[in-house]
CSV table of N, CA, C and O in Angstrom, one decimal:
chain,number,residue,atom,x,y,z
A,1,MET,N,45.9,-19.2,-48.7
A,1,MET,CA,46.5,-18.1,-48.8
A,1,MET,C,47.3,-17.7,-47.5
A,1,MET,O,48.4,-17.2,-47.6
A,2,ASP,N,46.7,-18.1,-46.4
A,2,ASP,CA,47.4,-17.8,-45.1
A,2,ASP,C,48.7,-18.6,-45.0
A,2,ASP,O,49.8,-18.1,-44.4
A,3,ALA,N,48.6,-19.7,-45.5
A,3,ALA,CA,49.9,-20.5,-45.4
A,3,ALA,C,50.9,-19.9,-46.3
A,3,ALA,O,52.2,-19.7,-46.0
A,4,LYS,N,50.6,-19.3,-47.5
A,4,LYS,CA,51.5,-18.6,-48.4
A,4,LYS,C,52.0,-17.3,-47.7
A,4,LYS,O,53.2,-17.0,-47.9
A,5,ARG,N,51.2,-16.7,-46.9
A,5,ARG,CA,51.5,-15.4,-46.3
A,5,ARG,C,52.6,-15.7,-45.2
A,5,ARG,O,53.4,-14.8,-44.8
A,6,SER,N,52.5,-16.8,-44.5
A,6,SER,CA,53.3,-17.0,-43.3
A,6,SER,C,54.6,-17.6,-43.6
A,6,SER,O,55.4,-17.7,-42.8
A,7,VAL,N,55.0,-18.0,-44.9
A,7,VAL,CA,56.2,-18.4,-45.3
A,7,VAL,C,57.4,-17.2,-45.1
A,7,VAL,O,57.1,-16.1,-45.5
A,8,GLN,N,58.5,-17.7,-44.3
A,8,GLN,CA,59.5,-16.7,-44.1
A,8,GLN,C,60.5,-16.7,-45.0
A,8,GLN,O,60.9,-17.8,-45.5
A,9,GLY,N,61.2,-15.6,-45.3
A,9,GLY,CA,62.7,-15.8,-46.1
A,9,GLY,C,62.5,-15.7,-47.5
A,9,GLY,O,63.3,-16.0,-48.3
A,10,GLY,N,61.3,-15.3,-48.1
A,10,GLY,CA,61.0,-15.1,-49.5
A,10,GLY,C,61.7,-14.0,-50.1
A,10,GLY,O,62.0,-13.1,-49.2
A,11,SER,N,61.6,-13.8,-51.3
A,11,SER,CA,62.2,-12.6,-52.0
A,11,SER,C,61.5,-11.4,-51.7
A,11,SER,O,62.0,-10.2,-51.6
A,12,LYS,N,60.2,-11.5,-51.6
A,12,LYS,CA,59.3,-10.4,-51.3
A,12,LYS,C,58.1,-11.0,-50.5
A,12,LYS,O,57.8,-12.3,-50.4
A,13,VAL,N,57.3,-10.0,-49.9
A,13,VAL,CA,56.0,-10.5,-49.2
A,13,VAL,C,55.1,-11.0,-50.2
A,13,VAL,O,55.1,-10.6,-51.3
A,14,TYR,N,54.4,-12.1,-49.7
A,14,TYR,CA,53.4,-12.7,-50.7
A,14,TYR,C,52.4,-11.7,-51.3
A,14,TYR,O,52.3,-11.9,-52.5
A,15,ASP,N,52.0,-10.7,-50.6
A,15,ASP,CA,50.9,-9.9,-51.2
A,15,ASP,C,51.6,-9.0,-52.4
A,15,ASP,O,50.9,-8.7,-53.3
A,16,GLU,N,52.9,-8.6,-52.2
A,16,GLU,CA,53.6,-7.9,-53.1
A,16,GLU,C,53.7,-8.7,-54.5
A,16,GLU,O,53.6,-8.3,-55.6
A,17,LEU,N,54.2,-9.9,-54.3
A,17,LEU,CA,54.2,-10.9,-55.4
A,17,LEU,C,52.9,-11.1,-56.1
A,17,LEU,O,53.0,-11.1,-57.3
A,18,LEU,N,51.9,-11.2,-55.4
A,18,LEU,CA,50.7,-11.4,-56.0
A,18,LEU,C,50.1,-10.2,-56.7
A,18,LEU,O,49.6,-10.3,-57.9
A,19,LEU,N,50.4,-9.0,-56.1
A,19,LEU,CA,50.1,-7.8,-56.8
A,19,LEU,C,50.9,-7.6,-58.1
A,19,LEU,O,50.3,-7.3,-59.2
A,20,GLU,N,52.1,-8.0,-58.2
A,20,GLU,CA,53.0,-7.9,-59.4
A,20,GLU,C,52.5,-8.8,-60.4
A,20,GLU,O,52.4,-8.5,-61.6
A,21,TRP,N,52.2,-10.1,-59.9
A,21,TRP,CA,51.6,-11.2,-60.8
A,21,TRP,C,50.4,-10.7,-61.6
A,21,TRP,O,50.1,-10.8,-62.8
A,22,ASN,N,49.4,-10.1,-60.8
A,22,ASN,CA,48.1,-9.6,-61.3
A,22,ASN,C,48.5,-8.6,-62.3
A,22,ASN,O,47.7,-8.5,-63.4
A,23,TRP,N,49.3,-7.6,-62.0
A,23,TRP,CA,49.7,-6.5,-62.9
A,23,TRP,C,50.1,-7.1,-64.3
A,23,TRP,O,49.6,-6.5,-65.4
A,24,VAL,N,50.9,-8.1,-64.2
A,24,VAL,CA,51.6,-8.6,-65.5
A,24,VAL,C,50.5,-9.6,-66.2
A,24,VAL,O,50.4,-9.6,-67.5
A,25,ASN,N,49.8,-10.5,-65.5
A,25,ASN,CA,49.1,-11.5,-66.2
A,25,ASN,C,47.6,-11.2,-66.3
A,25,ASN,O,47.0,-12.0,-67.0
A,26,ASN,N,46.9,-10.2,-65.8
A,26,ASN,CA,45.5,-10.1,-65.8
A,26,ASN,C,45.3,-8.7,-66.2
A,26,ASN,O,45.4,-7.7,-65.4
A,27,PRO,N,45.0,-8.5,-67.6
A,27,PRO,CA,44.7,-7.2,-68.1
A,27,PRO,C,43.6,-6.4,-67.5
A,27,PRO,O,43.6,-5.1,-67.6
A,28,ASN,N,42.6,-7.0,-67.1
A,28,ASN,CA,41.5,-6.3,-66.6
A,28,ASN,C,41.5,-6.2,-64.9
A,28,ASN,O,40.5,-5.6,-64.4
A,29,TRP,N,42.6,-6.6,-64.5
A,29,TRP,CA,42.7,-6.5,-63.0
A,29,TRP,C,42.9,-5.1,-62.6
A,29,TRP,O,43.6,-4.1,-63.1
A,30,VAL,N,42.2,-4.7,-61.3
A,30,VAL,CA,42.3,-3.2,-60.8
A,30,VAL,C,42.8,-3.4,-59.3
A,30,VAL,O,42.2,-4.3,-58.6
A,31,GLU,N,43.8,-2.7,-59.1
A,31,GLU,CA,44.3,-2.7,-57.6
A,31,GLU,C,43.2,-2.4,-56.7
A,31,GLU,O,42.6,-1.3,-56.9
A,32,PRO,N,42.9,-3.2,-55.6
A,32,PRO,CA,42.0,-2.7,-54.6
A,32,PRO,C,42.3,-1.4,-53.8
A,32,PRO,O,43.4,-1.1,-53.7
A,33,VAL,N,41.3,-0.6,-53.5
A,33,VAL,CA,41.4,0.6,-52.8
A,33,VAL,C,41.8,0.2,-51.4
A,33,VAL,O,41.0,-0.6,-50.6
A,34,LYS,N,42.8,0.8,-50.8
A,34,LYS,CA,43.1,0.5,-49.3
A,34,LYS,C,42.2,1.3,-48.6
A,34,LYS,O,42.1,2.5,-48.6
A,35,ARG,N,41.6,0.7,-47.6
A,35,ARG,CA,40.7,1.2,-46.7
A,35,ARG,C,41.4,1.5,-45.4
A,35,ARG,O,42.2,0.6,-44.9
A,36,GLU,N,41.2,2.7,-44.7
A,36,GLU,CA,41.9,3.0,-43.5
A,36,GLU,C,41.1,2.2,-42.3
A,36,GLU,O,40.1,1.9,-42.3
A,37,THR,N,42.0,1.7,-41.4
A,37,THR,CA,41.6,1.0,-40.2
A,37,THR,C,41.0,1.9,-39.2
A,37,THR,O,41.2,3.2,-39.4
A,38,LYS,N,40.4,1.5,-38.3
A,38,LYS,CA,39.9,2.3,-37.2
A,38,LYS,C,41.0,3.1,-36.5
A,38,LYS,O,40.7,4.3,-36.2
A,39,ALA,N,42.1,2.5,-36.3
A,39,ALA,CA,43.1,3.3,-35.6
A,39,ALA,C,43.7,4.3,-36.3
A,39,ALA,O,43.9,5.4,-35.9
A,40,GLU,N,43.9,4.1,-37.7
A,40,GLU,CA,44.3,5.2,-38.6
A,40,GLU,C,43.4,6.4,-38.7
A,40,GLU,O,43.7,7.5,-38.7
A,41,MET,N,42.0,6.0,-38.8
A,41,MET,CA,41.0,7.1,-38.7
A,41,MET,C,41.1,7.8,-37.4
A,41,MET,O,40.8,9.0,-37.5
A,42,LYS,N,41.1,7.1,-36.3
A,42,LYS,CA,41.3,7.8,-35.0
A,42,LYS,C,42.4,8.8,-35.0
A,42,LYS,O,42.4,9.9,-34.5
A,43,GLU,N,43.6,8.3,-35.5
A,43,GLU,CA,44.8,9.0,-35.4
A,43,GLU,C,44.6,10.3,-36.3
A,43,GLU,O,45.0,11.3,-36.0
A,44,MET,N,44.0,10.1,-37.5
A,44,MET,CA,43.7,11.3,-38.4
A,44,MET,C,42.8,12.3,-37.7
A,44,MET,O,43.0,13.5,-37.8
A,45,ARG,N,41.7,11.8,-37.0
A,45,ARG,CA,40.9,12.7,-36.3
A,45,ARG,C,41.6,13.6,-35.2
A,45,ARG,O,41.4,14.8,-35.1
A,46,MET,N,42.5,12.8,-34.5
A,46,MET,CA,43.4,13.4,-33.5
A,46,MET,C,44.3,14.5,-34.1
A,46,MET,O,44.4,15.6,-33.5
A,47,ARG,N,44.9,14.3,-35.2
A,47,ARG,CA,45.7,15.2,-35.8
A,47,ARG,C,45.0,16.5,-36.3
A,47,ARG,O,45.5,17.6,-36.2
A,48,VAL,N,43.9,16.2,-36.9
A,48,VAL,CA,43.0,17.2,-37.4
A,48,VAL,C,42.6,18.2,-36.2
A,48,VAL,O,42.6,19.4,-36.2
A,49,LYS,N,42.2,17.5,-35.0
A,49,LYS,CA,41.8,18.2,-33.9
A,49,LYS,C,42.9,19.2,-33.4
A,49,LYS,O,42.7,20.2,-33.0
A,50,VAL,N,44.1,18.5,-33.2
A,50,VAL,CA,45.3,19.2,-32.8
A,50,VAL,C,45.6,20.5,-33.7
A,50,VAL,O,45.9,21.5,-33.3
A,51,GLU,N,45.4,20.1,-35.1
A,51,GLU,CA,45.8,21.3,-36.0
A,51,GLU,C,44.7,22.4,-35.9
A,51,GLU,O,45.1,23.6,-35.9
A,52,MET,N,43.5,22.1,-35.7
A,52,MET,CA,42.3,23.1,-35.5
A,52,MET,C,42.6,23.9,-34.3
A,52,MET,O,42.4,25.1,-34.3
A,53,LYS,N,43.1,23.2,-33.2
A,53,LYS,CA,43.4,24.0,-32.1
A,53,LYS,C,44.5,24.9,-32.2
A,53,LYS,O,44.5,26.1,-31.7
A,54,ARG,N,45.6,24.4,-32.8
A,54,ARG,CA,46.8,25.3,-33.1
A,54,ARG,C,46.4,26.4,-33.9
A,54,ARG,O,46.8,27.6,-33.6
A,55,LEU,N,45.6,26.2,-34.9
A,55,LEU,CA,45.0,27.4,-35.8
A,55,LEU,C,44.3,28.4,-35.0
A,55,LEU,O,44.4,29.6,-35.2
A,56,ALA,N,43.4,27.8,-34.2
A,56,ALA,CA,42.6,28.8,-33.3
A,56,ALA,C,43.5,29.7,-32.4
A,56,ALA,O,43.3,30.7,-32.2
A,57,MET,N,44.6,29.0,-31.8
A,57,MET,CA,45.4,29.7,-31.0
A,57,MET,C,46.1,30.8,-31.8
A,57,MET,O,46.3,31.9,-31.2
A,58,GLU,N,46.5,30.5,-33.0
A,58,GLU,CA,47.2,31.4,-33.8
A,58,GLU,C,46.3,32.7,-34.1
A,58,GLU,O,46.8,33.8,-34.2
A,59,VAL,N,45.1,32.4,-34.5
A,59,VAL,CA,44.2,33.4,-34.8
A,59,VAL,C,43.8,34.2,-33.6
A,59,VAL,O,43.8,35.6,-33.7
A,60,ALA,N,43.7,33.7,-32.4
A,60,ALA,CA,43.6,34.3,-31.3
A,60,ALA,C,44.6,35.2,-30.9
A,60,ALA,O,44.6,36.4,-30.4
A,61,ALA,N,45.9,34.6,-31.0
A,61,ALA,CA,47.2,35.6,-30.8
A,61,ALA,C,47.2,36.7,-31.5
A,61,ALA,O,47.6,37.7,-31.2
A,62,ALA,N,46.9,36.5,-32.8
A,62,ALA,CA,46.8,37.5,-33.8
A,62,ALA,C,45.8,38.6,-33.5
A,62,ALA,O,46.0,39.9,-33.6
A,63,ALA,N,44.7,38.1,-32.9
A,63,ALA,CA,43.6,39.1,-32.6
A,63,ALA,C,43.8,39.5,-31.1
A,63,ALA,O,43.0,40.3,-30.7
A,64,GLU,N,44.8,39.1,-30.4
A,64,GLU,CA,45.2,39.4,-29.1
A,64,GLU,C,44.0,39.1,-28.2
A,64,GLU,O,43.7,39.6,-27.2
A,65,PHE,N,43.4,37.7,-28.3
A,65,PHE,CA,42.5,37.2,-27.4
A,65,PHE,C,43.2,36.1,-26.6
A,65,PHE,O,44.1,35.5,-27.1
A,66,ASP,N,42.8,35.9,-25.4
A,66,ASP,CA,43.2,34.6,-24.7
A,66,ASP,C,42.2,33.7,-24.5
A,66,ASP,O,41.2,33.7,-23.7
A,67,ILE,N,42.1,32.7,-25.6
A,67,ILE,CA,41.2,31.6,-25.5
A,67,ILE,C,41.3,30.6,-24.6
A,67,ILE,O,40.4,29.7,-24.4
A,68,THR,N,42.3,30.7,-23.7
A,68,THR,CA,42.5,29.7,-22.8
A,68,THR,C,41.5,29.9,-21.6
A,68,THR,O,41.3,28.9,-20.8
A,69,LYS,N,41.0,31.1,-21.5
A,69,LYS,CA,40.1,31.5,-20.3
A,69,LYS,C,38.7,31.4,-20.8
A,69,LYS,O,38.3,31.8,-22.0
A,70,LYS,N,37.8,30.8,-20.0
A,70,LYS,CA,36.5,30.8,-20.4
A,70,LYS,C,35.8,32.1,-20.4
A,70,LYS,O,36.0,33.0,-19.6
A,71,GLY,N,35.0,32.3,-21.4
A,71,GLY,CA,34.3,33.5,-21.6
A,71,GLY,C,35.1,34.7,-22.2
A,71,GLY,O,34.8,35.8,-22.2
A,72,ALA,N,36.2,34.4,-22.8
A,72,ALA,CA,37.3,35.3,-23.3
A,72,ALA,C,36.7,35.8,-24.7
A,72,ALA,O,37.0,36.9,-25.0
A,73,ILE,N,35.9,35.1,-25.4
A,73,ILE,CA,35.4,35.5,-26.7
A,73,ILE,C,34.1,36.1,-26.6
A,73,ILE,O,33.3,35.7,-26.0
């Protein structure tokens, strides 16, 4: 499989061709679920952290608190 994946200049990437072939020729085939890599999970955690901080700042601004100072809450 590695040799097939390394071929350059094909009509499509080998994995896409294999996926299409399985869809057409194997009636019981189920597409595998993509698992997130560690880098993708870390990026998602960072985005959530930034979003939570932004929401906290908005809530504090609406309540007229300065959460950037310690002991403000």
